[in-house]
XYZ file of C-alpha atoms in Angstrom:
587
model
C 0.000 0.000 0.000
C 1.310 3.481 -0.896
C 2.610 5.613 1.939
C 0.384 8.506 3.008
C 1.596 12.080 2.473
C 0.590 15.175 4.397
C -1.339 17.394 1.987
C -3.617 20.401 2.277
C -7.104 20.051 0.801
C -9.697 22.581 -0.265
C -13.305 22.040 -1.338
C -14.637 23.946 -4.354
C -18.359 24.431 -4.993
C -19.571 26.463 -7.955
C -22.972 27.906 -7.041
C -25.634 29.210 -9.401
C -28.924 30.342 -7.849
C -28.528 27.672 -5.150
C -30.977 26.453 -2.563
C -29.288 27.997 0.487
C -30.267 25.267 2.928
C -28.948 22.493 0.653
C -25.744 24.426 0.017
C -25.180 24.958 3.730
C -25.703 21.247 4.368
C -23.205 20.374 1.639
C -20.653 22.713 3.210
C -21.224 21.302 6.707
C -20.929 17.716 5.497
C -17.739 18.493 3.598
C -16.111 20.050 6.647
C -17.263 17.238 8.916
C -15.938 14.527 6.588
C -12.599 16.332 6.176
C -12.250 17.254 9.846
C -8.900 15.463 10.157
C -7.363 17.269 7.173
C -4.878 20.058 7.869
C -6.323 23.566 7.338
C -9.261 22.453 5.220
C -11.288 25.260 3.636
C -14.418 25.386 1.480
C -14.374 27.840 -1.419
C -17.786 28.731 -2.853
C -17.697 30.576 -6.157
C -20.996 32.390 -6.750
C -22.048 32.561 -10.404
C -25.571 33.755 -9.524
C -27.047 36.911 -11.050
C -27.369 39.956 -8.816
C -30.735 40.641 -7.212
C -32.007 37.076 -7.463
C -33.912 35.356 -4.679
C -31.251 32.635 -4.520
C -27.784 33.600 -3.323
C -24.875 32.371 -1.210
C -25.474 34.948 1.518
C -25.161 33.244 4.873
C -22.930 30.395 3.732
C -19.786 32.005 5.164
C -21.273 31.865 8.636
C -21.577 28.083 8.592
C -18.083 27.468 9.980
C -16.416 30.810 10.449
C -13.209 31.306 8.491
C -13.262 27.820 7.003
C -15.728 28.962 4.304
C -14.748 31.570 1.730
C -17.279 32.950 -0.792
C -15.775 34.248 -4.024
C -17.249 35.817 -7.159
C -20.731 37.151 -6.467
C -20.513 40.065 -8.898
C -23.443 38.812 -10.990
C -21.196 37.550 -13.774
C -21.721 33.873 -14.658
C -18.288 32.646 -15.733
C -19.411 29.085 -16.307
C -18.316 25.964 -14.428
C -14.752 25.522 -15.665
C -13.743 29.176 -15.619
C -15.020 29.563 -12.042
C -12.942 26.617 -10.850
C -9.915 28.069 -12.634
C -10.336 31.278 -10.631
C -10.531 29.430 -7.321
C -7.556 27.130 -7.872
C -5.369 29.847 -9.386
C -6.193 32.200 -6.511
C -5.613 29.775 -3.609
C -2.781 27.483 -2.579
C -4.077 24.059 -1.518
C -2.270 20.925 -2.706
C -5.505 19.188 -3.745
C -9.093 20.290 -4.304
C -12.355 18.368 -3.959
C -14.759 19.802 -6.544
C -18.483 19.199 -5.933
C -21.675 20.162 -7.743
C -24.005 22.248 -5.593
C -26.850 19.713 -5.915
C -24.934 16.721 -4.531
C -25.444 14.791 -1.334
C -22.342 13.169 0.083
C -22.477 9.508 1.052
C -21.339 8.609 4.549
C -17.545 8.540 4.763
C -17.090 9.380 1.069
C -14.870 12.435 1.524
C -12.980 10.818 4.403
C -12.027 7.948 2.094
C -11.323 10.390 -0.739
C -8.885 12.268 1.505
C -7.120 8.978 2.291
C -6.874 8.249 -1.438
C -5.429 11.728 -2.016
C -2.754 11.171 0.629
C -1.819 7.836 -0.989
C -1.982 9.077 -4.585
C 1.141 8.507 -6.653
C 3.189 11.352 -8.109
C 1.544 11.099 -11.560
C -2.058 10.902 -10.337
C -3.898 14.072 -11.311
C -7.564 13.278 -10.690
C -9.549 10.968 -8.421
C -13.175 10.659 -9.515
C -15.984 9.979 -7.030
C -18.784 7.490 -7.785
C -22.396 8.485 -8.490
C -25.592 7.015 -7.125
C -28.315 6.032 -7.840
C -26.923 5.841 -11.394
C -23.250 5.003 -11.754
C -21.668 6.797 -14.694
C -21.453 4.089 -17.388
C -18.086 5.085 -18.890
C -15.475 2.369 -18.674
C -12.772 1.969 -16.057
C -10.184 -0.738 -15.477
C -11.454 -2.882 -12.568
C -7.843 -3.672 -11.546
C -6.051 -0.308 -11.731
C -9.240 1.824 -11.561
C -7.807 3.963 -14.368
C -10.456 5.696 -16.478
C -10.154 7.693 -19.740
C -11.915 10.757 -18.375
C -13.604 11.980 -15.215
C -17.045 13.429 -14.622
C -16.909 17.028 -13.384
C -19.791 16.558 -10.933
C -17.551 15.226 -8.148
C -13.783 14.807 -8.333
C -10.478 15.536 -6.589
C -7.707 17.261 -8.533
C -4.046 17.988 -7.878
C -3.252 21.699 -8.133
C 0.139 20.915 -9.672
C -1.382 18.835 -12.448
C -4.260 21.276 -12.976
C -1.956 24.244 -13.482
C 0.467 22.158 -15.551
C -2.108 21.867 -18.345
C -3.680 25.301 -17.869
C -6.842 24.235 -16.076
C -10.237 24.021 -17.758
C -10.804 25.488 -21.210
C -12.942 28.493 -20.238
C -14.479 28.625 -23.722
C -16.503 25.516 -22.816
C -19.242 27.152 -20.767
C -20.826 23.890 -19.581
C -20.515 20.178 -20.420
C -17.452 18.631 -22.031
C -14.896 20.694 -20.110
C -14.121 17.669 -17.925
C -13.440 15.507 -20.991
C -11.183 18.152 -22.527
C -9.171 18.520 -19.315
C -8.858 14.736 -19.062
C -7.466 14.509 -22.589
C -4.871 17.187 -21.934
C -3.853 15.667 -18.597
C -3.392 12.189 -20.060
C -1.465 13.558 -23.052
C 1.128 14.912 -20.585
C 1.415 11.659 -18.656
C -0.970 12.370 -15.770
C -3.318 9.635 -14.544
C -7.045 9.597 -13.720
C -8.428 7.060 -11.258
C -11.935 6.114 -10.172
C -12.931 5.820 -6.476
C -15.980 3.504 -6.508
C -16.270 3.469 -2.702
C -16.477 7.273 -2.444
C -20.147 7.781 -3.225
C -22.117 10.948 -3.863
C -25.812 11.099 -4.660
C -26.598 13.130 -7.761
C -30.345 13.372 -8.350
C -30.741 14.534 -11.939
C -34.288 15.763 -12.547
C -34.335 14.038 -15.918
C -32.462 10.943 -14.760
C -30.564 8.685 -17.134
C -33.426 8.532 -19.633
C -32.961 11.938 -21.193
C -31.377 15.380 -21.020
C -32.573 18.866 -20.266
C -32.847 21.000 -23.447
C -29.956 23.310 -22.461
C -27.762 20.355 -21.516
C -28.687 18.621 -24.762
C -27.598 21.591 -26.882
C -24.307 22.277 -25.085
C -23.502 18.578 -24.834
C -23.775 18.102 -28.603
C -22.107 21.372 -29.536
C -19.140 20.783 -27.254
C -18.788 17.223 -28.506
C -18.354 18.553 -32.038
C -15.933 21.238 -30.806
C -13.853 18.602 -29.009
C -13.843 16.558 -32.197
C -12.321 19.603 -33.911
C -9.808 20.142 -31.110
C -8.691 16.573 -30.485
C -9.643 14.600 -33.594
C -9.381 14.715 -37.361
C -11.556 16.759 -39.691
C -13.328 13.536 -40.671
C -14.146 12.883 -37.000
C -15.715 16.354 -36.788
C -17.745 15.808 -39.962
C -19.045 12.536 -38.562
C -20.252 14.431 -35.490
C -22.191 16.883 -37.667
C -23.695 14.055 -39.710
C -24.715 12.272 -36.531
C -26.370 15.473 -35.258
C -28.388 15.836 -38.458
C -29.358 12.172 -38.517
C -30.375 12.229 -34.862
C -32.445 15.384 -35.308
C -34.309 13.826 -38.253
C -34.972 10.660 -36.246
C -36.377 12.556 -33.274
C -38.380 14.859 -35.558
C -40.146 11.790 -36.981
C -40.765 10.682 -33.389
C -42.443 13.998 -32.571
C -39.576 15.648 -30.673
C -37.230 18.377 -31.813
C -33.562 18.944 -31.017
C -32.398 22.565 -31.082
C -30.087 21.995 -34.069
C -29.908 25.716 -34.859
C -28.624 26.417 -31.354
C -26.053 23.627 -31.561
C -24.780 24.827 -34.943
C -24.656 28.420 -33.711
C -22.465 27.395 -30.761
C -20.209 25.375 -33.060
C -19.819 27.957 -35.834
C -18.791 30.741 -33.438
C -15.894 28.686 -32.020
C -15.026 26.131 -34.708
C -12.008 27.968 -36.149
C -10.450 28.611 -32.737
C -10.876 25.011 -31.595
C -9.484 23.622 -34.843
C -6.464 25.908 -34.490
C -5.809 24.304 -31.101
C -5.879 20.796 -32.554
C -3.490 18.737 -30.445
C -1.607 17.087 -33.284
C 1.221 16.056 -30.975
C -1.013 14.458 -28.323
C -0.394 10.769 -27.735
C -2.840 8.507 -29.528
C -3.683 6.779 -26.230
C -5.032 10.011 -24.743
C -7.390 10.786 -27.602
C -11.067 10.099 -26.962
C -12.885 7.339 -28.803
C -15.653 9.437 -30.310
C -18.727 7.237 -30.649
C -21.854 9.291 -31.249
C -21.921 11.600 -28.215
C -19.629 9.385 -26.124
C -15.912 9.839 -25.501
C -15.066 6.244 -24.618
C -16.679 2.830 -24.429
C -19.630 2.668 -22.041
C -20.571 -0.343 -19.961
C -24.132 -1.522 -20.422
C -26.446 -0.676 -17.554
C -26.137 3.089 -17.211
C -29.889 3.341 -16.676
C -29.933 0.770 -13.893
C -30.522 2.412 -10.509
C -28.272 0.792 -7.907
C -30.489 -0.256 -5.019
C -29.739 0.145 -1.328
C -30.146 -2.841 0.959
C -30.673 -2.842 4.722
C -29.250 -6.289 5.548
C -25.583 -7.023 4.847
C -25.297 -10.821 4.631
C -21.796 -12.244 4.256
C -20.838 -13.109 0.683
C -18.227 -15.763 -0.084
C -16.275 -15.364 -3.346
C -14.687 -18.629 -4.458
C -11.600 -18.186 -6.647
C -10.222 -21.255 -8.402
C -6.591 -20.959 -9.525
C -3.981 -23.117 -11.205
C -0.464 -21.763 -11.822
C -1.362 -18.337 -13.197
C -0.249 -16.032 -10.348
C -0.313 -12.782 -12.354
C -3.952 -13.308 -13.253
C -4.743 -14.410 -9.705
C -3.358 -11.151 -8.302
C -5.723 -9.181 -10.544
C -8.758 -11.346 -9.783
C -8.167 -11.188 -6.012
C -7.671 -7.420 -6.208
C -11.052 -6.906 -7.864
C -12.737 -9.138 -5.259
C -10.939 -7.621 -2.260
C -11.847 -4.074 -3.288
C -15.607 -4.552 -3.616
C -17.777 -1.676 -2.416
C -19.813 -4.217 -0.460
C -18.520 -4.439 3.088
C -18.996 -8.060 4.190
C -16.944 -10.300 1.901
C -15.050 -13.542 2.383
C -12.514 -14.790 -0.186
C -12.007 -18.538 -0.533
C -9.009 -19.184 -2.798
C -8.737 -22.802 -3.970
C -5.280 -23.580 -5.392
C -5.346 -26.565 -7.742
C -1.769 -25.955 -8.853
C 1.686 -25.687 -7.339
C 0.720 -23.513 -4.390
C 1.659 -20.121 -5.845
C -1.530 -18.584 -4.477
C -0.639 -18.945 -0.801
C 1.707 -15.966 -0.583
C -0.653 -13.792 -2.619
C -3.447 -14.445 -0.122
C -1.168 -13.985 2.906
C 0.005 -10.603 1.587
C -3.509 -9.169 1.302
C -3.805 -5.871 3.228
C -5.999 -5.795 6.312
C -9.440 -4.418 5.539
C -12.609 -4.047 7.568
C -15.274 -6.588 6.623
C -12.795 -8.751 4.711
C -11.749 -12.348 5.389
C -9.539 -14.632 3.300
C -9.276 -18.423 3.306
C -6.603 -20.326 1.362
C -7.224 -23.957 0.422
C -4.719 -26.241 -1.358
C -6.206 -29.213 -3.197
C -3.128 -31.401 -2.758
C -2.933 -32.147 -6.459
C -4.605 -31.365 -9.762
C -8.182 -32.421 -9.036
C -9.938 -30.469 -11.795
C -12.318 -27.526 -11.972
C -15.421 -29.211 -10.569
C -13.691 -30.840 -7.584
C -11.794 -27.609 -6.815
C -15.075 -25.699 -6.939
C -16.721 -28.139 -4.536
C -13.787 -27.819 -2.152
C -14.270 -24.051 -2.203
C -18.011 -24.397 -1.604
C -17.327 -26.597 1.421
C -15.176 -23.838 2.979
C -17.705 -21.017 2.418
C -19.380 -19.449 5.440
C -21.296 -16.741 3.581
C -25.051 -16.629 3.197
C -24.497 -15.972 -0.518
C -21.788 -17.345 -2.801
C -20.309 -16.381 -6.140
C -17.425 -17.733 -8.219
C -14.528 -15.844 -9.754
C -11.990 -17.812 -11.779
C -8.444 -16.470 -11.855
C -8.740 -15.097 -15.405
C -11.950 -13.181 -14.664
C -12.563 -9.851 -12.927
C -15.312 -8.107 -10.978
C -16.247 -4.461 -11.239
C -16.245 -2.811 -7.832
C -20.024 -2.843 -7.321
C -20.643 -6.430 -8.476
C -21.478 -7.878 -5.062
C -23.307 -4.749 -3.900
C -25.620 -4.778 -6.924
C -26.419 -8.503 -6.833
C -26.941 -8.711 -3.063
C -29.301 -5.715 -3.175
C -31.260 -7.205 -6.070
C -31.551 -10.595 -4.393
C -32.383 -9.177 -0.954
C -34.927 -6.628 -2.116
C -36.743 -9.130 -4.325
C -36.631 -12.219 -2.128
C -34.461 -14.146 -4.600
C -32.059 -17.026 -4.076
C -30.185 -16.393 -7.337
C -29.332 -13.151 -9.121
C -27.132 -12.578 -12.139
C -25.934 -9.561 -14.094
C -24.533 -8.811 -17.525
C -20.879 -9.626 -18.143
C -18.283 -8.436 -20.640
C -16.417 -10.998 -22.724
C -12.816 -10.066 -23.535
C -10.987 -11.754 -26.392
C -7.446 -12.328 -25.107
C -4.303 -13.866 -26.572
C -1.330 -15.492 -24.874
C 2.253 -14.523 -25.722
C 5.224 -16.888 -25.768
C 6.478 -15.580 -22.404
C 3.203 -16.440 -20.664
C 1.845 -12.880 -20.651
C -1.399 -12.028 -22.370
C -2.969 -9.200 -24.330
C -6.603 -8.221 -23.962
C -8.470 -7.353 -27.132
C -12.056 -6.731 -28.189
C -14.825 -6.373 -25.612
C -18.389 -7.589 -26.175
C -21.494 -8.531 -24.186
C -22.752 -11.653 -25.985
C -25.348 -12.708 -23.402
C -28.169 -10.270 -22.617
C -30.816 -12.799 -21.780
C -33.461 -12.274 -19.134
C -34.073 -15.397 -17.097
C -35.734 -18.210 -18.995
C -35.682 -21.677 -17.496
C -36.350 -23.397 -20.802
C -33.599 -21.467 -22.607
C -31.143 -22.148 -19.790
C -31.814 -25.848 -20.218
C -31.141 -25.509 -23.943
C -28.005 -23.305 -23.800
C -25.795 -21.657 -21.200
C -26.065 -17.860 -21.095
C -24.670 -17.395 -17.557
C -20.899 -16.823 -17.285
C -19.873 -18.314 -13.953
C -18.685 -15.090 -12.292
C -21.917 -13.247 -13.172
C -24.091 -15.302 -10.779
C -24.719 -14.890 -7.041
C -26.627 -17.685 -5.278
C -27.784 -18.556 -1.781
C -25.713 -21.121 0.101
C -28.989 -22.831 1.041
C -29.254 -24.055 -2.582
C -25.841 -25.683 -2.303
C -26.774 -27.266 1.019
C -29.996 -28.668 -0.470
C -28.865 -29.716 -3.954
C -25.099 -30.018 -3.706
C -22.382 -28.536 -5.869
C -20.713 -29.392 -9.155
C -20.920 -32.725 -10.904
C -17.303 -33.902 -10.580
C -17.675 -36.113 -13.642
C -17.611 -32.839 -15.632
C -14.546 -30.673 -16.059
C -16.042 -28.255 -18.577
C -19.434 -26.529 -18.414
C -19.794 -27.796 -14.869
C -21.234 -24.379 -14.026
C -23.983 -24.760 -16.644
C -24.991 -28.087 -15.102
C -25.094 -26.386 -11.689
C -27.314 -23.527 -12.900
C -29.741 -25.979 -14.524
C -29.940 -27.920 -11.258
C -30.599 -24.786 -9.198
C -33.198 -23.565 -11.719
C -35.378 -26.569 -10.803
C -35.914 -24.967 -7.388
C -36.293 -21.246 -8.046
C -36.366 -18.451 -10.578
C -33.238 -16.333 -11.133
C -33.232 -12.542 -10.912
C -31.707 -10.569 -13.797
C -29.790 -7.272 -13.444
C -29.336 -5.461 -16.809
C -25.994 -3.928 -15.820
C -22.436 -5.076 -16.564
C -20.739 -5.920 -13.258
C -18.023 -8.396 -14.298
C -15.799 -9.507 -17.138
C -14.314 -12.791 -18.316
C -11.634 -13.746 -20.845
C -11.856 -16.022 -23.855
C -8.397 -16.980 -25.106
C -8.029 -17.307 -28.873
C -5.701 -19.307 -31.098
C -6.438 -22.733 -29.621
C -8.333 -24.765 -32.207
C -7.913 -28.035 -30.296
C -9.233 -26.452 -27.118
C -12.233 -25.063 -29.002
C -13.050 -28.511 -30.346
C -12.864 -29.974 -26.833
C -15.214 -27.294 -25.547
C -17.666 -28.004 -28.362
C -17.710 -31.736 -27.616
C -18.136 -31.075 -23.881
C -21.014 -28.668 -24.513
C -22.956 -31.307 -26.424
C -22.225 -33.942 -23.780
C -23.310 -31.743 -20.865
C -26.483 -30.702 -22.709
C -27.479 -34.353 -23.005
C -26.950 -35.082 -19.281
C -29.496 -32.603 -17.851
C -31.844 -34.905 -15.946
C -33.643 -33.697 -12.829
C -36.725 -35.896 -12.350
C -37.737 -34.119 -9.147
C -38.703 -30.980 -11.061
C -42.454 -30.318 -10.990
C -44.186 -27.904 -13.340
C -47.831 -26.973 -13.725
C -49.617 -27.534 -17.066
C -49.890 -23.761 -17.572
C -46.173 -23.284 -16.984
C -45.409 -26.269 -19.212
C -47.345 -24.729 -22.127
C -45.592 -21.411 -21.608
C -42.189 -23.098 -21.637
C -42.980 -25.007 -24.826
C -44.108 -21.784 -26.568
C -40.997 -19.965 -25.382
C -38.758 -22.762 -26.642
C -40.469 -22.788 -30.037
C -40.130 -19.012 -30.382
C -36.425 -19.280 -29.669
C -35.731 -22.275 -31.941
C -38.050 -21.479 -34.852
C -37.634 -18.947 -37.642
C -41.341 -18.141 -37.388
C -43.634 -19.194 -34.570
C -47.356 -18.427 -34.624
C -49.473 -20.058 -31.932
C -53.201 -20.828 -32.046
C -53.724 -18.336 -29.207
C -52.062 -15.589 -31.249
C -54.283 -16.363 -34.254
C -57.438 -16.237 -32.109
C -56.327 -12.927 -30.570
C -55.605 -11.458 -34.034
C -58.996 -12.615 -35.239
C -60.707 -10.903 -32.310
C -58.862 -7.630 -32.996
C -59.896 -7.688 -36.658
C -63.541 -8.307 -35.765
C -63.495 -5.429 -33.294
C -61.880 -3.178 -35.905
C -64.541 -3.870 -38.556
C -67.382 -3.527 -36.031
C -66.030 -0.125 -35.082
C -66.192 1.006 -38.720
C -69.687 -0.379 -39.340
């Protein structure tokens, strides 16, 4: 663990016609959470117009000299320019920048301050996590590195901020955080995500849409950033996408303010193109995809639920002589945002996992168990050995070449607990990876091939549940047992089919994990294909009871999935009834 440094921290809040009571509460919470920090101060920059009912008057009195109000001359500088003024005019080592409409999760800023003190010399920004909707942009679940940070809640090093000239003040709102991220990364600075430092950001529109002003500035600034950091062709694609999108929404009965977007672009296009960062490293350039600046994980519209109970969760990690991968997998399990986790590491190899487990840092709510099989017993037997050592109320698996995003356990436990479920599963990313001659590997394309809501009949036909994506109650294991040790491939599929005879599975439409598929092994692929067919033919659970109604539904569902065209008698009768009603209405 990195050694902590003594740093000074300031809090920056840009206010525009704020609700005074909410602003005061945000200031109080910030000071309370950062109580242990040396000489902490809160700087409130007031962008509000003069004479308005809303103002920052009275905020300074919250905590005496620890709160400083700046601006207040009625001139709205915009978000980025206001922060530039604060950081340039003060002398803290780091700043925590917060939107005025945030609520701070318990302990979030305390943990953020700890992360600041441990930050490496090239770390420029630490981004806080949003609830109820986590920002869907990608981050590395191992290093927590992310291509860009959201400006709603983040910590920034003053040295790094001034090194790149701060925010581009020409970007009045939206996109300034992306632009700053690009310039920071092009100069070698890093941006990391803090998934356990949570703030609540209640957008009035939510994740299902944008406010009209946000919509216009968001699109205009995207095109301007294409001009500044991409090729001319990239900028043209942005304009074409704007026109195509506006036509689509027009046909749907909604208009986008295209004239406003184009007006914002035309006024600044030449200046932004002149600033084109031709010498910026290719790695720091954004991946313009429609209005996105990097790949997004599926599930941005999924509201992360809170849960009152915190049952222990056991994560079983099977490993066999791949210590580098094991270190990554354990790291993603150990650093879950959920606070009651037990790791059970089952080593079916030469014992290289023991030291990795013993060197885990102490952490509240974390336990680790190391189990050596005593020889190569195979995947199913190793999994059963891990299950036998679990003490958690819920269990999930994580093979050494797979990874969990930080909220994986939190999301699945909440979904299971709030819906009375024994099994929950979420979406998972599949990464195409390739081994090198020295034993290292390279990760390639990312996809989400399985997006299937729970269907018992389809699960019996094909496996759509990657092993690490499923959380299940230990009571199922105690009642029905674990893996079939006669199987060494697709043993997880057999297990899910067995558990599906007792209960339905809950589905979470959010990516919370990732698994690797290694390419270039034709023989291995053939073995997997043969095993798949063999396992499919062994599903036999005579104790399963189904009602006639459920049986008919399952048959219809199976036919719809397997057939090119499926039209049932019930559908024909319903269509007939609609036609009769239609003609009667015209008579």
